[in-house]
PDB file of C-alpha atoms and ligand atoms in Angstrom:
ATOM      1  CA  UNK A  81       0.000   0.000   0.000  1.00  0.00           C
ATOM      2  CA  UNK A  82       1.192   3.481  -0.804  1.00  0.00           C
ATOM      3  CA  UNK A  83       2.058   5.923   1.940  1.00  0.00           C
ATOM      4  CA  UNK A  84      -0.129   9.017   1.909  1.00  0.00           C
ATOM      5  CA  UNK A  85       2.942  11.173   1.814  1.00  0.00           C
ATOM      6  CA  UNK A  86       5.189  12.791  -0.753  1.00  0.00           C
ATOM      7  CA  UNK A  87       8.723  11.948  -1.740  1.00  0.00           C
ATOM      8  CA  UNK A  88      11.392  13.930  -3.544  1.00  0.00           C
ATOM      9  CA  UNK A  89      13.724  11.850  -5.716  1.00  0.00           C
ATOM     10  CA  UNK A  90      17.218  12.973  -6.718  1.00  0.00           C
ATOM     11  CA  UNK A  91      17.145  12.137 -10.416  1.00  0.00           C
ATOM     12  CA  UNK A  92      20.072  12.132 -12.829  1.00  0.00           C
ATOM     13  CA  UNK A  93      18.488  10.129 -15.642  1.00  0.00           C
ATOM     14  CA  UNK A  94      20.747   7.133 -15.047  1.00  0.00           C
ATOM     15  CA  UNK A  95      19.861   3.520 -14.320  1.00  0.00           C
ATOM     16  CA  UNK A  96      20.003   3.889 -10.554  1.00  0.00           C
ATOM     17  CA  UNK A  97      18.055   7.083 -10.007  1.00  0.00           C
ATOM     18  CA  UNK A  98      15.433   6.181 -12.636  1.00  0.00           C
ATOM     19  CA  UNK A  99      14.859   2.862 -10.864  1.00  0.00           C
ATOM     20  CA  UNK A 100      14.537   4.837  -7.618  1.00  0.00           C
ATOM     21  CA  UNK A 101      11.968   7.123  -9.236  1.00  0.00           C
ATOM     22  CA  UNK A 102       9.718   4.124  -9.955  1.00  0.00           C
ATOM     23  CA  UNK A 103      10.447   2.638  -6.532  1.00  0.00           C
ATOM     24  CA  UNK A 104       9.171   5.912  -5.030  1.00  0.00           C
ATOM     25  CA  UNK A 105       6.095   5.893  -7.289  1.00  0.00           C
ATOM     26  CA  UNK A 106       5.262   2.413  -6.033  1.00  0.00           C
ATOM     27  CA  UNK A 107       5.392   3.567  -2.405  1.00  0.00           C
ATOM     28  CA  UNK A 108       4.340   7.197  -2.164  1.00  0.00           C
ATOM     29  CA  UNK A 109       1.173   8.913  -3.221  1.00  0.00           C
ATOM     30  CA  UNK A 110       2.968  11.930  -4.627  1.00  0.00           C
ATOM     31  CA  UNK A 111       6.443  12.014  -6.101  1.00  0.00           C
ATOM     32  CA  UNK A 112       8.595  14.859  -7.398  1.00  0.00           C
ATOM     33  CA  UNK A 113      12.028  14.803  -8.966  1.00  0.00           C
ATOM     34  CA  UNK A 114      14.965  17.153  -8.636  1.00  0.00           C
ATOM     35  CA  UNK A 115      18.021  17.164 -10.883  1.00  0.00           C
ATOM     36  CA  UNK A 116      21.279  19.049 -10.517  1.00  0.00           C
ATOM     37  CA  UNK A 117      23.307  20.784 -13.208  1.00  0.00           C
ATOM     38  CA  UNK A 118      26.789  20.833 -11.699  1.00  0.00           C
ATOM     39  CA  UNK A 119      28.834  21.452 -14.810  1.00  0.00           C
ATOM     40  CA  UNK A 120      28.916  17.812 -15.942  1.00  0.00           C
ATOM     41  CA  UNK A 121      30.495  17.478 -19.397  1.00  0.00           C
ATOM     42  CA  UNK A 122      27.404  15.810 -20.737  1.00  0.00           C
ATOM     43  CA  UNK A 123      24.493  18.180 -20.408  1.00  0.00           C
ATOM     44  CA  UNK A 124      22.405  15.458 -22.050  1.00  0.00           C
ATOM     45  CA  UNK A 125      22.191  13.991 -18.534  1.00  0.00           C
ATOM     46  CA  UNK A 126      19.803  16.682 -17.339  1.00  0.00           C
ATOM     47  CA  UNK A 127      17.677  16.350 -20.503  1.00  0.00           C
ATOM     48  CA  UNK A 128      17.360  12.601 -19.960  1.00  0.00           C
ATOM     49  CA  UNK A 129      16.382  13.221 -16.332  1.00  0.00           C
ATOM     50  CA  UNK A 130      13.682  15.652 -17.445  1.00  0.00           C
ATOM     51  CA  UNK A 131      12.397  13.118 -19.985  1.00  0.00           C
ATOM     52  CA  UNK A 132      12.281  10.349 -17.369  1.00  0.00           C
ATOM     53  CA  UNK A 133      10.311  12.598 -15.014  1.00  0.00           C
ATOM     54  CA  UNK A 134       7.893  13.545 -17.811  1.00  0.00           C
ATOM     55  CA  UNK A 135       7.354   9.893 -18.729  1.00  0.00           C
ATOM     56  CA  UNK A 136       6.663   9.066 -15.110  1.00  0.00           C
ATOM     57  CA  UNK A 137       4.300  12.036 -14.874  1.00  0.00           C
ATOM     58  CA  UNK A 138       6.067  13.689 -11.946  1.00  0.00           C
ATOM     59  CA  UNK A 139       6.971  17.373 -11.461  1.00  0.00           C
ATOM     60  CA  UNK A 140      10.606  18.062 -12.298  1.00  0.00           C
ATOM     61  CA  UNK A 141      12.963  20.786 -11.221  1.00  0.00           C
ATOM     62  CA  UNK A 142      16.486  21.448 -12.352  1.00  0.00           C
ATOM     63  CA  UNK A 143      18.777  23.227  -9.918  1.00  0.00           C
ATOM     64  CA  UNK A 144      21.869  25.032 -11.092  1.00  0.00           C
ATOM     65  CA  UNK A 145      24.855  24.086  -8.947  1.00  0.00           C
ATOM     66  CA  UNK A 146      27.513  24.793 -11.551  1.00  0.00           C
ATOM     67  CA  UNK A 147      29.643  26.228  -8.763  1.00  0.00           C
ATOM     68  CA  UNK A 148      30.479  22.629  -7.808  1.00  0.00           C
ATOM     69  CA  UNK A 149      32.055  21.995 -11.200  1.00  0.00           C
ATOM     70  CA  UNK A 150      34.116  25.168 -10.838  1.00  0.00           C
ATOM     71  CA  UNK A 151      35.401  24.246  -7.383  1.00  0.00           C
ATOM     72  CA  UNK A 152      36.484  20.711  -8.228  1.00  0.00           C
ATOM     73  CA  UNK A 153      38.905  19.049 -10.584  1.00  0.00           C
ATOM     74  CA  UNK A 154      37.586  15.707 -11.811  1.00  0.00           C
ATOM     75  CA  UNK A 155      36.910  13.676 -14.936  1.00  0.00           C
ATOM     76  CA  UNK A 156      33.162  14.334 -14.975  1.00  0.00           C
ATOM     77  CA  UNK A 157      33.317  18.124 -15.148  1.00  0.00           C
ATOM     78  CA  UNK A 158      36.777  18.878 -16.551  1.00  0.00           C
ATOM     79  CA  UNK A 159      37.467  17.904 -20.179  1.00  0.00           C
ATOM     80  CA  UNK A 160      41.216  18.106 -19.581  1.00  0.00           C
ATOM     81  CA  UNK A 161      41.096  15.235 -17.061  1.00  0.00           C
ATOM     82  CA  UNK A 162      41.423  11.790 -18.647  1.00  0.00           C
ATOM     83  CA  UNK A 163      39.079   9.353 -16.918  1.00  0.00           C
ATOM     84  CA  UNK A 164      40.584   6.515 -14.861  1.00  0.00           C
ATOM     85  CA  UNK A 165      39.792   3.213 -16.559  1.00  0.00           C
ATOM     86  CA  UNK A 166      40.170   1.334 -13.292  1.00  0.00           C
ATOM     87  CA  UNK A 167      39.981   2.521  -9.713  1.00  0.00           C
ATOM     88  CA  UNK A 168      43.531   3.376  -8.575  1.00  0.00           C
ATOM     89  CA  UNK A 169      44.676   1.031  -5.779  1.00  0.00           C
ATOM     90  CA  UNK A 170      45.474   3.791  -3.297  1.00  0.00           C
ATOM     91  CA  UNK A 171      43.120   6.629  -4.218  1.00  0.00           C
ATOM     92  CA  UNK A 172      39.597   7.510  -5.238  1.00  0.00           C
ATOM     93  CA  UNK A 173      38.853   7.311  -8.971  1.00  0.00           C
ATOM     94  CA  UNK A 174      39.110  10.696 -10.687  1.00  0.00           C
ATOM     95  CA  UNK A 175      35.398  10.526 -11.496  1.00  0.00           C
ATOM     96  CA  UNK A 176      34.810  11.275  -7.811  1.00  0.00           C
ATOM     97  CA  UNK A 177      33.278  14.728  -7.286  1.00  0.00           C
ATOM     98  CA  UNK A 178      33.980  15.681  -3.674  1.00  0.00           C
ATOM     99  CA  UNK A 179      30.922  16.644  -1.677  1.00  0.00           C
ATOM    100  CA  UNK A 180      28.505  15.940  -4.506  1.00  0.00           C
ATOM    101  CA  UNK A 181      26.026  13.739  -2.697  1.00  0.00           C
ATOM    102  CA  UNK A 182      26.194  15.846   0.449  1.00  0.00           C
ATOM    103  CA  UNK A 183      25.471  18.991  -1.539  1.00  0.00           C
ATOM    104  CA  UNK A 184      22.713  17.412  -3.634  1.00  0.00           C
ATOM    105  CA  UNK A 185      20.932  15.845  -0.681  1.00  0.00           C
ATOM    106  CA  UNK A 186      21.229  19.041   1.332  1.00  0.00           C
ATOM    107  CA  UNK A 187      19.717  21.081  -1.501  1.00  0.00           C
ATOM    108  CA  UNK A 188      17.034  18.425  -2.006  1.00  0.00           C
ATOM    109  CA  UNK A 189      16.228  18.635   1.709  1.00  0.00           C
ATOM    110  CA  UNK A 190      15.932  22.426   1.549  1.00  0.00           C
ATOM    111  CA  UNK A 191      13.591  22.104  -1.421  1.00  0.00           C
ATOM    112  CA  UNK A 192      11.617  19.371   0.337  1.00  0.00           C
ATOM    113  CA  UNK A 193      11.375  21.468   3.501  1.00  0.00           C
ATOM    114  CA  UNK A 194       9.890  24.345   1.531  1.00  0.00           C
ATOM    115  CA  UNK A 195       7.366  22.008  -0.128  1.00  0.00           C
ATOM    116  CA  UNK A 196       6.396  20.179   3.061  1.00  0.00           C
ATOM    117  CA  UNK A 197       7.982  16.934   1.856  1.00  0.00           C
ATOM    118  CA  UNK A 198       9.606  14.614   4.397  1.00  0.00           C
ATOM    119  CA  UNK A 199      10.871  11.730   2.287  1.00  0.00           C
ATOM    120  CA  UNK A 200      14.003  11.979   0.167  1.00  0.00           C
ATOM    121  CA  UNK A 201      15.115   9.229  -2.201  1.00  0.00           C
ATOM    122  CA  UNK A 202      18.648   8.751  -3.504  1.00  0.00           C
ATOM    123  CA  UNK A 203      20.083   6.036  -5.750  1.00  0.00           C
ATOM    124  CA  UNK A 204      23.333   5.518  -3.873  1.00  0.00           C
ATOM    125  CA  UNK A 205      24.710   2.048  -3.275  1.00  0.00           C
ATOM    126  CA  UNK A 206      27.326   0.767  -0.891  1.00  0.00           C
ATOM    127  CA  UNK A 207      27.421  -2.604  -2.651  1.00  0.00           C
ATOM    128  CA  UNK A 208      28.543  -0.976  -5.900  1.00  0.00           C
ATOM    129  CA  UNK A 209      29.902   2.299  -4.655  1.00  0.00           C
ATOM    130  CA  UNK A 210      32.903   2.532  -7.010  1.00  0.00           C
ATOM    131  CA  UNK A 211      34.964   3.714  -4.076  1.00  0.00           C
ATOM    132  CA  UNK A 212      32.891   6.853  -3.482  1.00  0.00           C
ATOM    133  CA  UNK A 213      32.679   7.524   0.264  1.00  0.00           C
ATOM    134  CA  UNK A 214      29.479   9.549  -0.037  1.00  0.00           C
ATOM    135  CA  UNK A 215      27.580   6.513  -1.356  1.00  0.00           C
ATOM    136  CA  UNK A 216      28.060   4.623   1.895  1.00  0.00           C
ATOM    137  CA  UNK A 217      25.299   3.889   4.356  1.00  0.00           C
ATOM    138  CA  UNK A 218      27.080   5.484   7.328  1.00  0.00           C
ATOM    139  CA  UNK A 219      27.453   8.753   5.473  1.00  0.00           C
ATOM    140  CA  UNK A 220      23.779   8.810   4.446  1.00  0.00           C
ATOM    141  CA  UNK A 221      22.663   8.077   8.023  1.00  0.00           C
ATOM    142  CA  UNK A 222      24.945  10.750   9.355  1.00  0.00           C
ATOM    143  CA  UNK A 223      23.668  13.310   6.866  1.00  0.00           C
ATOM    144  CA  UNK A 224      20.086  12.344   7.678  1.00  0.00           C
ATOM    145  CA  UNK A 225      20.726  13.180  11.335  1.00  0.00           C
ATOM    146  CA  UNK A 226      22.481  16.424  10.418  1.00  0.00           C
ATOM    147  CA  UNK A 227      19.669  17.563   8.121  1.00  0.00           C
ATOM    148  CA  UNK A 228      17.091  16.867  10.811  1.00  0.00           C
ATOM    149  CA  UNK A 229      19.119  18.797  13.358  1.00  0.00           C
ATOM    150  CA  UNK A 230      19.795  21.636  10.937  1.00  0.00           C
ATOM    151  CA  UNK A 231      16.149  22.167  10.010  1.00  0.00           C
ATOM    152  CA  UNK A 232      14.431  20.733  13.087  1.00  0.00           C
ATOM    153  CA  UNK A 233      12.801  18.328  10.643  1.00  0.00           C
ATOM    154  CA  UNK A 234      11.920  14.650  10.382  1.00  0.00           C
ATOM    155  CA  UNK A 235      13.425  13.800   7.024  1.00  0.00           C
ATOM    156  CA  UNK A 236      13.837  10.183   6.037  1.00  0.00           C
ATOM    157  CA  UNK A 237      16.454   9.535   3.363  1.00  0.00           C
ATOM    158  CA  UNK A 238      15.503   6.363   1.482  1.00  0.00           C
ATOM    159  CA  UNK A 239      18.234   4.476  -0.346  1.00  0.00           C
ATOM    160  CA  UNK A 240      16.523   1.459  -1.930  1.00  0.00           C
ATOM    161  CA  UNK A 241      19.687   0.441  -3.786  1.00  0.00           C
ATOM    162  CA  UNK A 242      22.066   0.634  -0.821  1.00  0.00           C
ATOM    163  CA  UNK A 243      22.697  -3.117  -0.560  1.00  0.00           C
ATOM    164  CA  UNK A 244      22.040  -4.054  -4.187  1.00  0.00           C
ATOM    165  CA  UNK A 245      24.733  -4.692  -6.759  1.00  0.00           C
ATOM    166  CA  UNK A 246      23.991  -3.752 -10.371  1.00  0.00           C
ATOM    167  CA  UNK A 247      22.381  -7.128 -11.025  1.00  0.00           C
ATOM    168  CA  UNK A 248      20.040  -6.429  -8.128  1.00  0.00           C
ATOM    169  CA  UNK A 249      19.213  -2.985  -9.517  1.00  0.00           C
ATOM    170  CA  UNK A 250      18.208  -4.571 -12.849  1.00  0.00           C
ATOM    171  CA  UNK A 251      16.077  -7.072 -10.952  1.00  0.00           C
ATOM    172  CA  UNK A 252      14.368  -4.248  -9.076  1.00  0.00           C
ATOM    173  CA  UNK A 253      13.664  -2.332 -12.306  1.00  0.00           C
ATOM    174  CA  UNK A 254      12.118  -5.501 -13.720  1.00  0.00           C
ATOM    175  CA  UNK A 255      10.024  -6.018 -10.600  1.00  0.00           C
ATOM    176  CA  UNK A 256       8.778  -2.431 -10.930  1.00  0.00           C
ATOM    177  CA  UNK A 257       7.857  -3.046 -14.590  1.00  0.00           C
ATOM    178  CA  UNK A 258      10.425  -0.634 -16.050  1.00  0.00           C
ATOM    179  CA  UNK A 259      13.217  -2.951 -17.173  1.00  0.00           C
ATOM    180  CA  UNK A 260      12.909  -1.964 -20.854  1.00  0.00           C
ATOM    181  CA  UNK A 261      12.551   1.727 -20.103  1.00  0.00           C
ATOM    182  CA  UNK A 262      15.657   1.701 -17.911  1.00  0.00           C
ATOM    183  CA  UNK A 263      17.574  -0.395 -20.400  1.00  0.00           C
ATOM    184  CA  UNK A 264      16.827   1.662 -23.503  1.00  0.00           C
ATOM    185  CA  UNK A 265      16.300   5.229 -22.308  1.00  0.00           C
ATOM    186  CA  UNK A 266      18.510   5.988 -19.324  1.00  0.00           C
ATOM    187  CA  UNK A 267      21.979   7.486 -19.425  1.00  0.00           C
ATOM    188  CA  UNK A 268      24.605   5.980 -17.143  1.00  0.00           C
ATOM    189  CA  UNK A 269      27.626   6.305 -19.440  1.00  0.00           C
ATOM    190  CA  UNK A 270      30.332   8.794 -18.466  1.00  0.00           C
ATOM    191  CA  UNK A 271      30.772   9.506 -22.181  1.00  0.00           C
ATOM    192  CA  UNK A 272      27.182  10.592 -22.641  1.00  0.00           C
ATOM    193  CA  UNK A 273      25.812   7.672 -24.692  1.00  0.00           C
ATOM    194  CA  UNK A 274      22.229   6.613 -23.855  1.00  0.00           C
ATOM    195  CA  UNK A 275      21.153   2.995 -23.167  1.00  0.00           C
ATOM    196  CA  UNK A 276      24.018   0.503 -23.502  1.00  0.00           C
ATOM    197  CA  UNK A 277      26.468   3.415 -23.617  1.00  0.00           C
ATOM    198  CA  UNK A 278      30.006   3.590 -24.981  1.00  0.00           C
ATOM    199  CA  UNK A 279      30.778   0.192 -23.460  1.00  0.00           C
ATOM    200  CA  UNK A 280      34.230   1.371 -22.388  1.00  0.00           C
ATOM    201  CA  UNK A 281      33.917   3.692 -19.400  1.00  0.00           C
ATOM    202  CA  UNK A 282      33.739   2.342 -15.818  1.00  0.00           C
ATOM    203  CA  UNK A 283      30.021   3.165 -15.528  1.00  0.00           C
ATOM    204  CA  UNK A 284      29.195   1.275 -18.725  1.00  0.00           C
ATOM    205  CA  UNK A 285      31.224  -1.750 -17.726  1.00  0.00           C
ATOM    206  CA  UNK A 286      29.581  -1.942 -14.310  1.00  0.00           C
ATOM    207  CA  UNK A 287      26.105  -1.540 -15.822  1.00  0.00           C
ATOM    208  CA  UNK A 288      26.744  -4.148 -18.527  1.00  0.00           C
ATOM    209  CA  UNK A 289      28.229  -6.717 -16.138  1.00  0.00           C
ATOM    210  CA  UNK A 290      25.139  -6.430 -13.942  1.00  0.00           C
ATOM    211  CA  UNK A 291      22.824  -6.691 -16.930  1.00  0.00           C
ATOM    212  CA  UNK A 292      24.547  -9.795 -18.275  1.00  0.00           C
ATOM    213  CA  UNK A 293      24.363 -11.470 -14.877  1.00  0.00           C
ATOM    214  CA  UNK A 294      20.741 -10.528 -14.435  1.00  0.00           C
ATOM    215  CA  UNK A 295      19.741 -11.785 -17.892  1.00  0.00           C
ATOM    216  CA  UNK A 296      21.662 -15.036 -17.341  1.00  0.00           C
ATOM    217  CA  UNK A 297      19.899 -15.638 -14.021  1.00  0.00           C
ATOM    218  CA  UNK A 298      16.503 -14.577 -15.341  1.00  0.00           C
ATOM    219  CA  UNK A 299      16.922 -16.994 -18.237  1.00  0.00           C
ATOM    220  CA  UNK A 300      17.402 -19.823 -15.773  1.00  0.00           C
ATOM    221  CA  UNK A 301      14.175 -19.143 -13.926  1.00  0.00           C
TER     222      UNK A 301
HETATM  223 ZN1   ZN B 253      30.321   4.639 -21.221  1.00  0.00          ZN
END
């Protein structure tokens, strides 16, 4: 049964956040989506997010946080940085944007506060976190406490993908009836190619590996 409450989903138009959008629609009576323009090289990302929100019939807002791209030096916002193919053994991958999830969730919470929304949804995953510290459960819990203290609020940050690997995320999309939509219309690729992507970047390889595993297991059922 759906909760008679509203949820605000952080939506980037990728596999994870689009799956989260439909997860939220299956649980909450009203859902809205918020997307962030932070100076990512592929502005197509925000267009895909808008399209996904339109298809799902939920209100969409795009927030300009291009300051983040100007403050940081990473492979997602700076064309002069060549993307790490593999995660370096002793450091974060250079696709890491410091503070991104903290900033996005904080802004989402401010927006939610103003709209009387208590539930926030984010597609972060500790199981497949690519080494990003701000995708971990402890960080999300800590931020949840901080946001509540900061605004004297009762926010609940939902992270339905936290303990799912990419195979599990495909399974969830299928369960929610949006496997084909997620497969053919979302943008996960760091090189800005929709659906199966460029096939080469770390995001594409992770997505494809999960898809192959999921299809192999589904075929056996
Ligand atoms: Zn790619």
